[in-house]
């Protein structure tokens, strides 16, 4: 008996229905350790200038905006470090000069007796705020203080740090590192005493051992407590009720404020040396709530407190990017690491940003930034690589913006630039103020749609994006990523992010060409390919914001025969 | 004048894809392939009036092959299947096609009796039997637009049939919902029926002795 016509029609239809697969979780971040053939799409194989945002999207990092140039008195020496203090950016230049810049960008020289108090060329300077006073240390000269209490007669002027009773700094150590812990200012890095910490008199910043009584300041050599590696102190940071003293191959947590004997002597106690979680640059030490971040030559370490027991537990935070980090660090000398590797914490976005210089011919050509978005309560720990920068230092303002220094210029992170995304914007020396476009690159791992052996046929691509920038979406198939060193994407289309205007909108007007392929368009973009493995890549150069929210591919499954 | 670009654009629209040839950088070549496939099918299926051409050619009197090429403004005639009718000049009766089992040596004289495929000379895809036939014959033949079609080529066939057919083929590959596939399939088939009726709507002379050569009115 003849089959009904409808049956004959359906016989021509495919056995497999169209399926869709959506990727919208990006909280894994950059991962160059695991094989990309066995990696979920929450991780990225390449992630340059894109970060996992608090809203769950993957966003092109903000740009930076010119703020001020401290070179106003013929002093073109580079800024070597800076800090935000009392509504001012305090900067130390390589010739020892110190400036303060207010919120309007007005810069003032900070002189002592009409001259720079530090007259020698320096490569390092560190800060510690104690009881609302800023202390500045360089390991060579006597330290300085900028009082921050408005009732102080020397409010926001530069002074030498002295014992307030004797007004002498003869006993003040020429330390390189300083940190405030509890009611003490702790100093280390004194050239002749590399393993010694100097702890001030309680509640006093300038009173050290040898100064007149009352004085419970101490000088404590902790070198013998270091079980491996050099006992030279590499950094100090306060971590809750502890002082973390770091060495090249470990950390020694100290508890201050413990007094023994009669008369009572300040006797700090330690919690035991934590081996193989060392710190090679004081400038990378950042303490945030339950985390204390720092780096060694391999990657970034974090000290965490175990709940209930208050025990400190070290972890390697950078395990997914260690090869990239290590490769950059291995090219640096110890001095370069101490001087140039630095970090800052972005509280607005919960990110630890660590900068590693790339040096060519003795000149820093770039500082590669590794950005670590860490929100333990949301199980988010995502790394990204931020490129195109050359910052000598970075610091955070009271309003939680980030300032950067390059040469003698200060810039700030453009968190709130809603329709712009360019570096060094408004700097007259950079493209007449137009700034530099930001190049970004996001490469996902290979995907098999959970059917490794089956051939898949993709039909359509759907993107949820925000912003107004343009980007190119590429697709590689079946392990072919490059050939003879050249990229060989199987498919490649240029899109514009979802908030961009098209026909009838500025700047396109009523021209018939609109504004490109709008990735928020709900009609279909054909994306035809046949593969067993595929990977996507999004890249481009933009001066406009772009956020990737989700990627969807419509596909059908086939047989096992490619 | 419709060009292929218009057909592909209509298919993109029918498929609810983001419009524009350039936008659909990957769908466009696939749709163009489908359009070409449907174009060939429809080209063979109908004697499209815009493609038909009358040629009057002389026979060579030796091989039965015309002495001049069958070349029209759109294309030359290269395939016997594109020959609809061949009349001896002045005759109302078209020549019949010789069966494959006919022995051509059995036919003699100079009066055209039958036609048979011949590909010895380009653009002259038939020969008249007997081989010694003389005089002129009138040929009605179908020109074939160059294939595969490119986006800028002129479309001589029905735009709607091409678009529905290409959309049907595309959705079949898509594995989209069966209803969508059926929708385009039915639209395509309905359009072909309509075309058959339209092409057949002119009054036809029922001259009793007119014989078909190798085709019906509307189907090859």
XYZ file of C-alpha atoms in Angstrom:
782
model
C 0.000 0.000 0.000
C 1.297 3.427 -0.907
C 2.469 5.558 1.977
C 0.597 8.790 2.695
C 2.176 11.888 1.224
C 2.850 13.330 4.638
C 4.967 10.305 5.524
C 7.008 10.715 2.395
C 7.640 14.334 3.298
C 8.753 13.569 6.813
C 11.102 10.912 5.503
C 13.184 13.711 4.036
C 13.519 15.435 7.354
C 16.634 14.894 9.393
C 16.646 12.404 12.175
C 18.332 14.852 14.557
C 16.599 17.918 15.822
C 18.277 21.256 16.070
C 19.913 21.683 19.461
C 21.308 24.757 21.125
C 24.177 25.192 23.510
C 24.728 28.362 25.532
C 27.812 29.498 27.411
C 27.147 32.192 29.963
C 29.437 31.399 32.888
C 32.874 32.933 32.744
C 33.993 32.715 36.342
C 36.906 30.413 35.600
C 39.015 33.052 33.902
C 42.315 32.482 32.183
C 43.688 28.963 32.393
C 46.911 28.109 30.604
C 47.708 25.080 32.720
C 45.016 22.549 31.914
C 44.843 21.055 28.461
C 42.325 22.905 26.379
C 41.016 19.614 25.046
C 39.565 18.883 28.441
C 38.466 22.256 29.743
C 35.029 23.709 30.327
C 34.111 26.974 28.597
C 34.027 28.790 31.935
C 37.777 28.986 31.455
C 39.602 30.831 28.713
C 42.702 29.748 26.886
C 43.566 33.348 26.090
C 42.045 36.277 27.962
C 43.642 39.595 27.203
C 42.086 42.827 28.416
C 38.825 41.115 29.293
C 37.783 40.394 32.862
C 34.986 38.613 34.622
C 32.752 41.429 35.840
C 30.648 41.540 38.951
C 27.529 41.267 36.788
C 28.700 37.923 35.437
C 29.690 39.146 32.009
C 33.122 39.133 30.474
C 34.008 42.754 29.849
C 36.742 44.665 28.131
C 38.666 46.306 30.950
C 38.128 50.005 31.560
C 40.427 52.518 29.951
C 42.565 55.051 31.770
C 42.274 58.824 31.826
C 44.997 61.415 32.212
C 44.912 63.091 35.615
C 48.041 65.198 36.158
C 51.672 65.661 35.250
C 54.005 66.203 38.216
C 56.733 67.489 35.922
C 56.087 71.150 36.623
C 59.450 72.289 37.942
C 61.736 70.840 35.345
C 61.874 67.585 37.217
C 61.381 64.926 34.587
C 62.423 62.052 36.812
C 59.976 59.164 36.721
C 57.558 58.606 39.526
C 58.815 55.460 41.266
C 55.975 55.020 43.736
C 52.876 56.724 44.952
C 50.071 56.540 47.450
C 46.744 58.220 47.961
C 46.742 60.026 51.286
C 44.382 62.626 52.691
C 42.776 63.457 49.346
C 46.135 63.798 47.656
C 48.230 61.634 45.411
C 51.655 61.590 47.046
C 54.359 60.693 44.526
C 58.055 60.000 44.964
C 60.265 60.593 41.944
C 63.525 58.909 41.093
C 65.599 61.882 42.262
C 63.942 61.769 45.688
C 61.548 64.618 45.017
C 58.094 64.310 46.516
C 54.913 65.927 45.240
C 51.297 66.027 46.252
C 48.467 66.350 43.759
C 44.971 67.265 44.817
C 41.661 66.155 43.342
C 41.696 68.941 40.763
C 45.058 67.767 39.439
C 47.004 70.640 40.959
C 50.454 69.448 41.948
C 52.574 70.948 44.711
C 56.233 70.333 45.447
C 56.831 69.011 48.938
C 60.037 70.571 50.187
C 61.675 70.663 53.547
C 63.476 73.890 54.281
C 62.993 74.841 50.674
C 64.789 71.823 49.286
C 64.150 68.169 48.575
C 64.963 66.280 51.771
C 66.142 63.276 49.806
C 68.914 64.305 47.483
C 70.200 61.000 46.203
C 68.830 59.074 43.285
C 66.606 56.265 44.502
C 64.904 53.337 42.901
C 62.574 52.349 45.696
C 60.268 54.073 48.105
C 57.576 52.602 50.298
C 54.829 53.966 52.473
C 53.088 53.212 55.719
C 50.275 55.159 57.313
C 50.428 55.232 61.080
C 47.824 57.003 63.140
C 46.797 59.195 60.208
C 50.385 60.145 59.401
C 52.082 59.019 56.210
C 55.627 57.727 56.596
C 57.903 57.316 53.589
C 60.915 54.997 53.465
C 63.596 54.357 50.869
C 66.229 52.234 52.639
C 68.908 54.853 52.064
C 67.846 58.118 53.655
C 66.203 58.922 56.922
C 62.435 58.373 56.621
C 59.941 61.175 56.152
C 56.517 61.849 57.575
C 53.553 63.826 56.327
C 51.185 64.490 59.216
C 47.590 63.940 58.258
C 45.881 65.180 61.355
C 44.489 68.694 60.730
C 45.391 69.734 64.269
C 49.039 69.011 63.643
C 50.980 72.238 63.023
C 52.812 70.485 60.204
C 49.606 69.229 58.592
C 50.286 67.886 55.088
C 53.837 69.198 55.040
C 56.938 67.146 54.705
C 59.011 66.426 57.824
C 61.646 63.987 58.897
C 60.297 61.205 61.084
C 61.637 61.928 64.554
C 61.165 60.894 68.125
C 58.609 63.370 69.357
C 60.235 63.717 72.757
C 63.798 64.363 71.642
C 62.907 65.640 68.164
C 65.827 63.553 66.954
C 65.935 60.910 64.280
C 69.345 59.608 65.257
C 67.826 56.261 66.223
C 65.338 56.127 63.384
C 66.350 53.245 61.131
C 66.908 53.835 57.445
C 64.406 51.130 56.629
C 63.060 50.158 53.262
C 59.793 48.554 54.330
C 57.293 49.659 56.910
C 53.907 48.444 58.014
C 51.435 49.366 60.682
C 50.198 46.553 62.858
C 48.078 47.053 65.913
C 49.518 49.990 67.765
C 53.007 49.729 66.299
C 54.900 50.865 63.277
C 57.208 48.091 62.143
C 60.242 48.723 59.960
C 62.519 46.324 58.102
C 64.945 46.301 55.222
C 67.662 48.207 57.024
C 70.784 47.441 54.991
C 72.938 46.358 57.913
C 70.167 44.378 59.556
C 68.444 42.460 56.765
C 66.692 39.988 59.073
C 65.736 42.448 61.795
C 62.473 44.193 62.443
C 62.310 47.469 64.317
C 59.096 47.951 66.268
C 58.289 51.434 67.513
C 57.141 52.396 70.921
C 53.443 51.624 71.329
C 51.184 54.253 69.699
C 54.199 56.197 68.406
C 55.612 56.333 64.933
C 59.042 57.886 65.439
C 60.286 56.368 68.674
C 62.713 53.521 68.145
C 65.170 51.632 70.354
C 67.638 54.053 71.852
C 65.231 56.949 72.099
C 64.425 58.340 75.561
C 61.886 56.721 77.862
C 59.099 56.073 78.022
C 59.968 53.752 75.210
C 59.126 50.093 74.699
C 60.424 49.969 71.143
C 62.366 46.861 70.234
C 64.777 45.608 67.647
C 64.209 41.924 66.938
C 66.321 39.704 64.727
C 64.033 36.975 63.467
C 66.541 35.414 61.079
C 66.858 32.272 63.139
C 63.152 31.581 62.769
C 63.498 31.245 59.007
C 63.776 27.539 58.315
C 64.667 27.665 54.605
C 66.137 30.168 52.207
C 67.552 33.584 52.886
C 66.640 35.221 56.170
C 66.657 38.696 54.602
C 63.245 40.240 55.029
C 61.521 40.980 51.720
C 58.371 42.660 52.948
C 55.923 43.460 55.709
C 52.168 43.586 55.752
C 49.526 43.711 58.421
C 47.027 40.891 58.228
C 44.214 41.205 60.747
C 45.838 40.636 64.152
C 49.098 39.405 62.619
C 52.099 40.966 61.048
C 53.251 38.933 58.077
C 56.991 39.155 57.639
C 57.988 37.755 54.291
C 61.159 36.150 53.027
C 62.127 34.821 49.634
C 60.968 31.313 50.533
C 58.422 31.749 53.235
C 56.290 33.832 55.556
C 56.556 34.312 59.283
C 53.342 35.482 60.973
C 54.061 37.505 64.098
C 51.752 38.574 66.866
C 52.681 41.917 68.390
C 51.625 43.380 71.700
C 52.804 40.521 73.870
C 54.786 41.734 76.895
C 56.893 39.528 79.182
C 59.154 39.996 82.198
C 59.485 42.845 84.626
C 59.867 45.498 83.568
C 57.661 44.363 80.732
C 59.413 43.879 77.446
C 57.607 43.775 74.137
C 58.067 40.202 72.962
C 56.353 39.382 69.671
C 55.469 35.747 69.190
C 55.365 33.832 65.928
C 52.983 31.229 64.522
C 55.682 29.235 62.803
C 57.387 29.756 59.502
C 55.290 28.908 56.435
C 57.694 27.352 53.972
C 57.725 27.762 50.195
C 55.188 30.547 50.052
C 57.670 33.363 49.765
C 57.474 36.950 48.664
C 59.990 38.628 46.394
C 58.550 42.132 46.315
C 57.180 44.154 49.203
C 55.191 46.134 46.668
C 53.049 43.109 45.853
C 51.843 42.639 49.419
C 48.167 43.445 49.713
C 46.011 42.526 52.654
C 42.255 42.412 52.095
C 39.928 41.040 54.699
C 40.700 37.334 54.986
C 43.272 37.358 52.201
C 46.854 38.534 52.027
C 48.269 38.454 48.504
C 51.915 38.502 47.463
C 54.111 36.943 44.811
C 57.184 34.814 44.521
C 59.091 33.994 41.355
C 56.516 31.447 40.300
C 53.205 33.111 40.882
C 50.845 34.716 43.332
C 50.350 33.346 46.817
C 47.574 34.058 49.229
C 47.433 33.558 52.957
C 43.981 32.751 54.293
C 42.636 32.207 57.738
C 40.871 28.941 58.339
C 37.453 29.524 59.849
C 37.005 28.613 63.512
C 40.645 27.802 64.155
C 42.219 31.099 63.078
C 45.035 29.085 61.584
C 46.715 30.600 58.551
C 46.662 28.544 55.402
C 48.776 29.378 52.358
C 47.464 28.749 48.869
C 48.805 29.321 45.423
C 46.230 31.611 43.872
C 47.828 31.746 40.455
C 47.964 28.072 39.626
C 46.082 28.578 36.355
C 48.451 31.240 35.063
C 51.745 30.265 36.649
C 53.502 29.495 33.343
C 52.774 32.994 32.018
C 53.778 34.638 35.272
C 56.909 32.566 35.718
C 58.096 33.256 32.187
C 57.979 36.992 32.796
C 59.555 36.817 36.239
C 62.429 34.631 35.100
C 63.646 37.390 32.820
C 64.079 39.840 35.699
C 66.920 40.374 38.158
C 66.268 40.390 41.880
C 66.626 44.164 41.982
C 64.209 44.607 39.079
C 61.674 42.397 40.822
C 61.919 44.389 44.043
C 61.723 47.736 42.267
C 59.293 47.144 39.459
C 56.909 44.313 40.304
C 54.001 45.875 42.120
C 50.350 45.331 42.894
C 47.172 47.135 43.834
C 43.773 45.985 44.983
C 40.666 47.117 43.126
C 38.022 47.056 45.805
C 35.207 48.054 43.483
C 35.635 44.969 41.386
C 37.305 42.721 43.968
C 40.461 42.354 41.950
C 44.074 41.950 42.843
C 46.153 43.490 40.056
C 49.815 42.576 39.881
C 52.148 44.203 37.357
C 55.241 42.497 35.959
C 57.558 44.492 33.713
C 58.856 43.425 30.333
C 62.342 44.854 29.912
C 64.051 45.198 26.578
C 67.427 46.885 26.217
C 67.278 48.051 29.807
C 63.973 49.838 29.224
C 60.599 48.775 30.544
C 58.508 48.402 27.415
C 55.364 47.119 29.088
C 54.029 46.081 32.456
C 51.918 43.001 31.997
C 49.131 43.008 34.521
C 47.583 39.832 35.850
C 44.148 40.592 37.203
C 42.679 38.224 39.766
C 38.961 38.573 40.435
C 38.411 36.721 43.672
C 35.026 36.540 45.363
C 35.126 33.419 47.538
C 31.511 33.781 48.654
C 30.426 33.429 45.024
C 33.061 30.811 44.198
C 34.609 33.180 41.685
C 38.328 33.181 41.134
C 39.182 34.309 37.647
C 42.473 35.489 36.214
C 42.922 37.718 33.211
C 45.862 39.250 31.450
C 45.730 43.021 31.000
C 48.028 44.320 28.302
C 49.112 47.561 26.730
C 50.182 49.235 29.958
C 53.445 50.560 31.317
C 52.853 51.590 34.911
C 55.583 52.142 37.465
C 53.127 52.169 40.338
C 49.436 51.980 41.117
C 47.462 53.015 44.153
C 43.880 53.310 45.273
C 41.998 56.426 46.301
C 39.536 56.841 49.117
C 36.726 56.665 46.587
C 38.175 53.359 45.445
C 39.447 54.532 42.122
C 42.837 53.314 40.954
C 45.623 55.705 39.996
C 48.542 54.742 37.807
C 51.869 56.441 37.159
C 53.902 56.385 33.972
C 56.883 58.665 33.633
C 55.847 61.828 35.439
C 52.168 61.454 34.607
C 49.271 60.197 36.643
C 46.226 58.493 35.182
C 43.122 57.017 36.750
C 41.094 53.954 35.933
C 38.030 54.950 33.927
C 35.511 52.870 35.844
C 32.662 55.219 35.115
C 33.292 56.043 31.460
C 30.022 54.719 30.127
C 30.655 55.056 26.425
C 34.427 55.104 26.206
C 37.178 52.615 26.707
C 40.581 54.003 25.755
C 43.928 54.173 27.504
C 45.597 57.438 28.481
C 42.563 59.382 27.322
C 42.879 63.188 27.454
C 46.659 63.028 27.559
C 47.621 65.635 24.960
C 50.707 63.609 24.091
C 48.708 60.508 23.157
C 46.886 60.832 19.844
C 46.102 64.474 20.615
C 44.073 63.451 23.625
C 42.119 60.695 21.921
C 44.025 58.018 23.815
C 44.963 54.530 22.710
C 42.517 51.842 21.656
C 42.450 48.689 23.746
C 43.183 45.392 22.033
C 41.397 42.400 23.449
C 41.457 38.696 22.767
C 39.375 35.917 24.268
C 39.929 32.359 23.148
C 37.813 29.570 24.551
C 38.969 25.971 24.864
C 38.010 23.271 22.394
C 34.418 22.152 22.774
C 32.877 18.823 21.766
C 29.281 19.504 22.864
C 29.528 16.500 25.150
C 29.713 14.121 22.213
C 33.378 13.739 21.475
C 33.055 11.168 18.696
C 30.104 12.663 16.900
C 30.235 15.078 14.049
C 28.392 18.259 14.860
C 27.035 20.725 12.352
C 26.615 24.276 13.535
C 23.950 26.402 11.900
C 23.494 29.643 13.782
C 25.334 31.841 16.231
C 23.568 33.914 18.864
C 25.322 36.484 21.014
C 24.216 38.522 23.989
C 26.494 41.505 24.300
C 26.371 45.001 25.680
C 28.315 48.118 24.845
C 29.021 49.825 21.588
C 32.399 48.490 20.470
C 33.080 46.188 17.557
C 34.630 42.742 17.699
C 35.387 39.789 15.511
C 34.092 36.331 16.311
C 36.170 33.479 14.932
C 35.673 29.761 14.991
C 38.332 27.094 14.670
C 37.506 23.474 14.060
C 39.011 20.042 14.585
C 42.320 21.001 16.189
C 43.283 23.365 13.392
C 44.248 26.546 15.168
C 47.221 27.684 13.198
C 49.056 26.599 10.119
C 52.645 27.658 9.518
C 52.242 30.155 12.303
C 49.154 31.812 10.876
C 45.694 31.687 12.341
C 43.293 29.705 10.254
C 39.797 30.348 11.579
C 37.174 28.418 9.687
C 34.599 31.134 10.237
C 35.082 34.799 11.007
C 32.500 37.572 11.308
C 32.728 41.089 12.596
C 29.978 42.254 14.957
C 29.063 45.344 16.897
C 28.051 45.052 20.540
C 24.397 45.088 21.471
C 23.911 48.686 22.525
C 25.295 50.189 19.342
C 22.953 52.197 17.203
C 22.328 51.263 13.626
C 20.349 52.854 10.842
C 19.135 56.271 11.907
C 21.465 56.541 14.888
C 24.494 58.705 15.439
C 27.054 58.393 13.913
C 25.479 56.354 11.136
C 22.653 58.685 10.272
C 20.288 57.471 7.623
C 22.850 55.894 5.416
C 21.760 52.543 4.062
C 24.648 50.706 5.659
C 23.623 50.917 9.296
C 26.203 50.220 11.952
C 27.423 46.698 11.304
C 26.144 43.320 12.472
C 24.296 44.083 15.650
C 24.952 41.135 17.937
C 21.799 41.846 19.927
C 19.743 41.183 16.778
C 17.394 38.290 17.534
C 17.098 37.173 13.968
C 19.599 34.595 12.920
C 23.245 34.854 11.964
C 24.189 31.841 9.891
C 27.238 30.073 11.295
C 27.599 26.946 9.191
C 30.357 24.472 9.861
C 30.929 20.786 10.369
C 33.235 19.564 13.091
C 33.973 17.219 15.914
C 35.773 19.882 17.936
C 35.365 23.601 17.766
C 36.562 26.653 19.608
C 35.487 30.278 19.503
C 37.612 33.366 19.727
C 36.551 36.982 20.184
C 39.046 39.687 19.462
C 39.342 43.263 18.348
C 40.543 46.721 19.151
C 38.130 49.133 20.699
C 37.683 52.541 22.209
C 34.153 51.646 23.249
C 32.938 49.309 25.985
C 32.065 45.701 25.191
C 30.528 43.093 27.465
C 30.002 39.474 26.502
C 27.014 38.023 28.320
C 26.379 34.758 26.535
C 27.168 32.765 23.409
C 24.716 30.357 21.835
C 25.275 27.956 18.992
C 22.476 26.101 17.223
C 23.710 22.773 15.934
C 22.763 19.268 14.954
C 24.541 16.065 15.842
C 25.552 13.666 13.148
C 27.277 10.345 12.859
C 30.774 9.477 13.960
C 32.169 9.776 10.436
C 33.829 13.070 9.783
C 15.081 42.775 -14.006
C 15.503 40.386 -11.115
C 19.018 39.333 -10.284
C 20.172 36.426 -8.159
C 21.041 38.819 -5.326
C 17.328 39.592 -4.998
C 16.439 35.915 -4.716
C 19.091 35.272 -2.056
C 17.913 38.320 -0.127
C 14.382 37.006 -0.192
C 15.536 33.623 1.091
C 17.417 35.346 3.925
C 14.223 37.176 4.766
C 12.093 34.027 4.576
C 14.524 32.244 6.907
C 14.289 35.059 9.470
C 17.970 35.667 9.274
C 19.459 39.104 9.844
C 18.950 40.762 6.443
C 21.535 41.646 3.845
C 23.837 39.656 1.650
C 26.977 41.085 3.235
C 25.671 40.551 6.756
C 25.095 36.870 6.116
C 28.603 36.213 4.965
C 28.218 32.481 5.520
C 24.553 31.923 4.716
C 24.816 33.695 1.367
C 27.072 31.155 -0.374
C 24.999 28.278 0.969
C 21.768 29.882 -0.168
C 23.358 30.586 -3.530
C 24.180 26.893 -3.840
C 20.569 26.004 -3.047
C 19.321 28.574 -5.547
C 21.565 27.059 -8.204
C 20.291 23.599 -7.468
C 16.654 24.666 -7.670
C 17.437 26.745 -10.744
C 18.752 23.733 -12.616
C 15.773 21.673 -11.580
C 13.259 24.299 -12.669
C 15.159 25.105 -15.833
C 14.842 21.526 -16.992
C 11.260 21.231 -15.845
C 9.657 23.983 -17.892
C 9.990 25.465 -21.355
C 10.476 28.965 -19.976
C 9.105 31.394 -22.588
C 11.824 33.969 -21.887
C 14.480 31.410 -22.661
C 12.973 29.935 -25.824
C 14.445 30.915 -29.191
C 13.582 30.059 -32.778
C 16.470 29.324 -35.162
C 16.248 28.725 -38.911
C 19.270 26.768 -40.081
C 20.312 24.960 -43.233
C 21.261 21.265 -43.233
C 24.637 20.316 -44.657
C 23.215 17.537 -46.872
C 25.990 15.130 -45.825
C 25.728 14.466 -42.080
C 22.301 15.908 -41.324
C 23.877 18.471 -39.004
C 22.976 22.152 -39.325
C 25.509 24.357 -41.056
C 25.325 27.139 -38.441
C 25.462 27.270 -34.664
C 22.328 27.561 -32.571
C 23.400 30.652 -30.658
C 20.915 33.029 -29.061
C 21.287 36.219 -27.036
C 21.446 34.326 -23.741
C 23.390 31.225 -24.670
C 24.186 28.720 -27.342
C 22.251 25.487 -27.514
C 24.517 22.637 -26.523
C 22.240 19.901 -25.260
C 19.727 17.841 -27.173
C 17.351 17.992 -24.206
C 17.016 21.726 -24.825
C 15.602 21.146 -28.317
C 11.829 21.362 -28.126
C 10.766 21.202 -31.785
C 12.429 20.889 -35.184
C 10.304 21.576 -38.207
C 11.229 21.265 -41.839
C 10.822 24.793 -43.110
C 7.237 25.335 -44.208
C 5.911 22.249 -42.471
C 3.413 22.363 -39.584
C 4.642 19.027 -38.277
C 7.692 18.812 -36.103
C 10.107 15.987 -36.710
C 9.981 13.053 -34.344
C 12.965 11.752 -32.477
C 14.448 8.571 -33.801
C 14.365 5.663 -31.442
C 17.713 4.409 -30.244
C 17.057 1.115 -32.047
C 16.610 2.773 -35.441
C 19.312 1.962 -37.963
C 20.219 5.286 -39.637
C 21.540 3.537 -42.762
C 18.000 2.495 -43.533
C 17.062 6.101 -44.240
C 17.936 7.659 -47.545
C 16.932 10.581 -49.705
C 16.982 14.334 -49.052
C 13.713 14.843 -47.141
C 14.039 15.344 -43.370
C 12.228 12.567 -41.510
C 13.573 12.278 -37.955
C 16.016 13.912 -35.571
C 18.611 12.336 -33.343
C 21.136 13.672 -30.772
C 24.505 14.686 -32.172
C 27.430 16.219 -30.353
C 30.033 16.160 -33.108
C 29.949 19.946 -33.509
C 29.524 22.351 -30.633
C 26.314 24.365 -30.457
C 24.613 21.992 -32.951
C 23.298 19.205 -30.691
C 21.117 17.346 -33.227
C 21.224 15.798 -36.657
C 18.432 15.145 -39.120
C 17.810 11.750 -40.669
C 18.441 10.871 -43.320
C 21.972 12.272 -43.258
C 21.588 13.510 -46.806
C 18.562 15.628 -46.001
C 18.732 19.103 -47.428
C 17.006 22.430 -47.006
C 16.296 24.506 -43.942
C 14.832 23.439 -40.610
C 13.303 25.645 -37.940
C 14.371 24.883 -34.390
C 12.693 25.951 -31.135
C 15.198 25.517 -28.370
C 15.800 26.542 -24.773
C 18.718 28.750 -23.941
C 20.471 28.021 -20.633
C 21.741 30.897 -18.521
C 25.341 30.252 -17.460
C 25.501 28.057 -14.401
C 26.367 28.223 -11.577
C 24.647 31.521 -11.107
C 26.452 34.394 -9.428
C 24.829 37.060 -7.302
C 24.830 39.605 -10.110
C 23.373 37.306 -12.795
C 19.946 37.899 -14.267
C 17.186 35.540 -13.217
C 15.020 34.371 -16.163
C 13.076 31.878 -14.103
C 10.376 32.509 -11.524
C 11.827 34.352 -8.527
C 9.293 33.040 -6.061
C 9.777 29.401 -7.009
C 13.513 29.786 -6.678
C 13.217 31.446 -3.271
C 10.770 28.911 -1.858
C 12.782 26.012 -3.219
C 16.057 27.345 -1.820
C 14.451 28.086 1.553
C 13.051 24.568 1.661
C 16.435 23.041 0.921
C 18.089 25.301 3.506
C 15.659 24.479 6.273
C 15.983 20.792 5.515
C 19.710 21.067 6.194
C 18.991 23.160 9.256
C 17.039 20.432 11.011
C 14.679 23.164 12.034
C 11.134 22.401 13.083
C 9.370 20.041 10.624
C 6.506 22.483 10.181
C 8.867 25.077 8.730
C 10.305 22.536 6.327
C 6.806 21.493 5.253
C 5.772 25.094 4.860
C 8.498 25.887 2.360
C 8.111 22.547 0.621
C 4.421 23.113 0.068
C 5.010 26.682 -1.060
C 7.553 25.444 -3.576
C 5.314 22.699 -4.938
C 2.318 25.043 -5.115
C 4.356 27.577 -6.986
C 5.416 24.982 -9.525
C 1.807 24.035 -10.109
C 0.912 27.655 -10.585
C 3.720 28.076 -13.067
C 2.556 25.038 -15.005
C -0.925 26.494 -15.184
C 0.333 29.905 -16.224
C 2.617 28.614 -18.929
C -0.221 26.398 -20.129
C -2.854 29.141 -20.072
C -2.369 30.421 -23.636
C -4.597 28.819 -26.258
C -2.880 25.919 -27.913
C -3.431 24.909 -31.475
C -4.744 21.370 -31.553
C -3.288 20.630 -34.886
C -3.840 16.935 -35.056
C -0.587 15.969 -36.572
C 1.613 18.006 -34.252
C 3.749 15.562 -32.361
C 5.777 16.098 -29.308
C 9.431 15.484 -29.635
C 10.962 14.543 -26.348
C 8.839 16.389 -23.901
C 5.368 17.289 -22.745
C 4.114 20.836 -22.802
C 5.414 21.734 -19.472
C 7.617 18.902 -18.361
C 10.721 17.473 -19.879
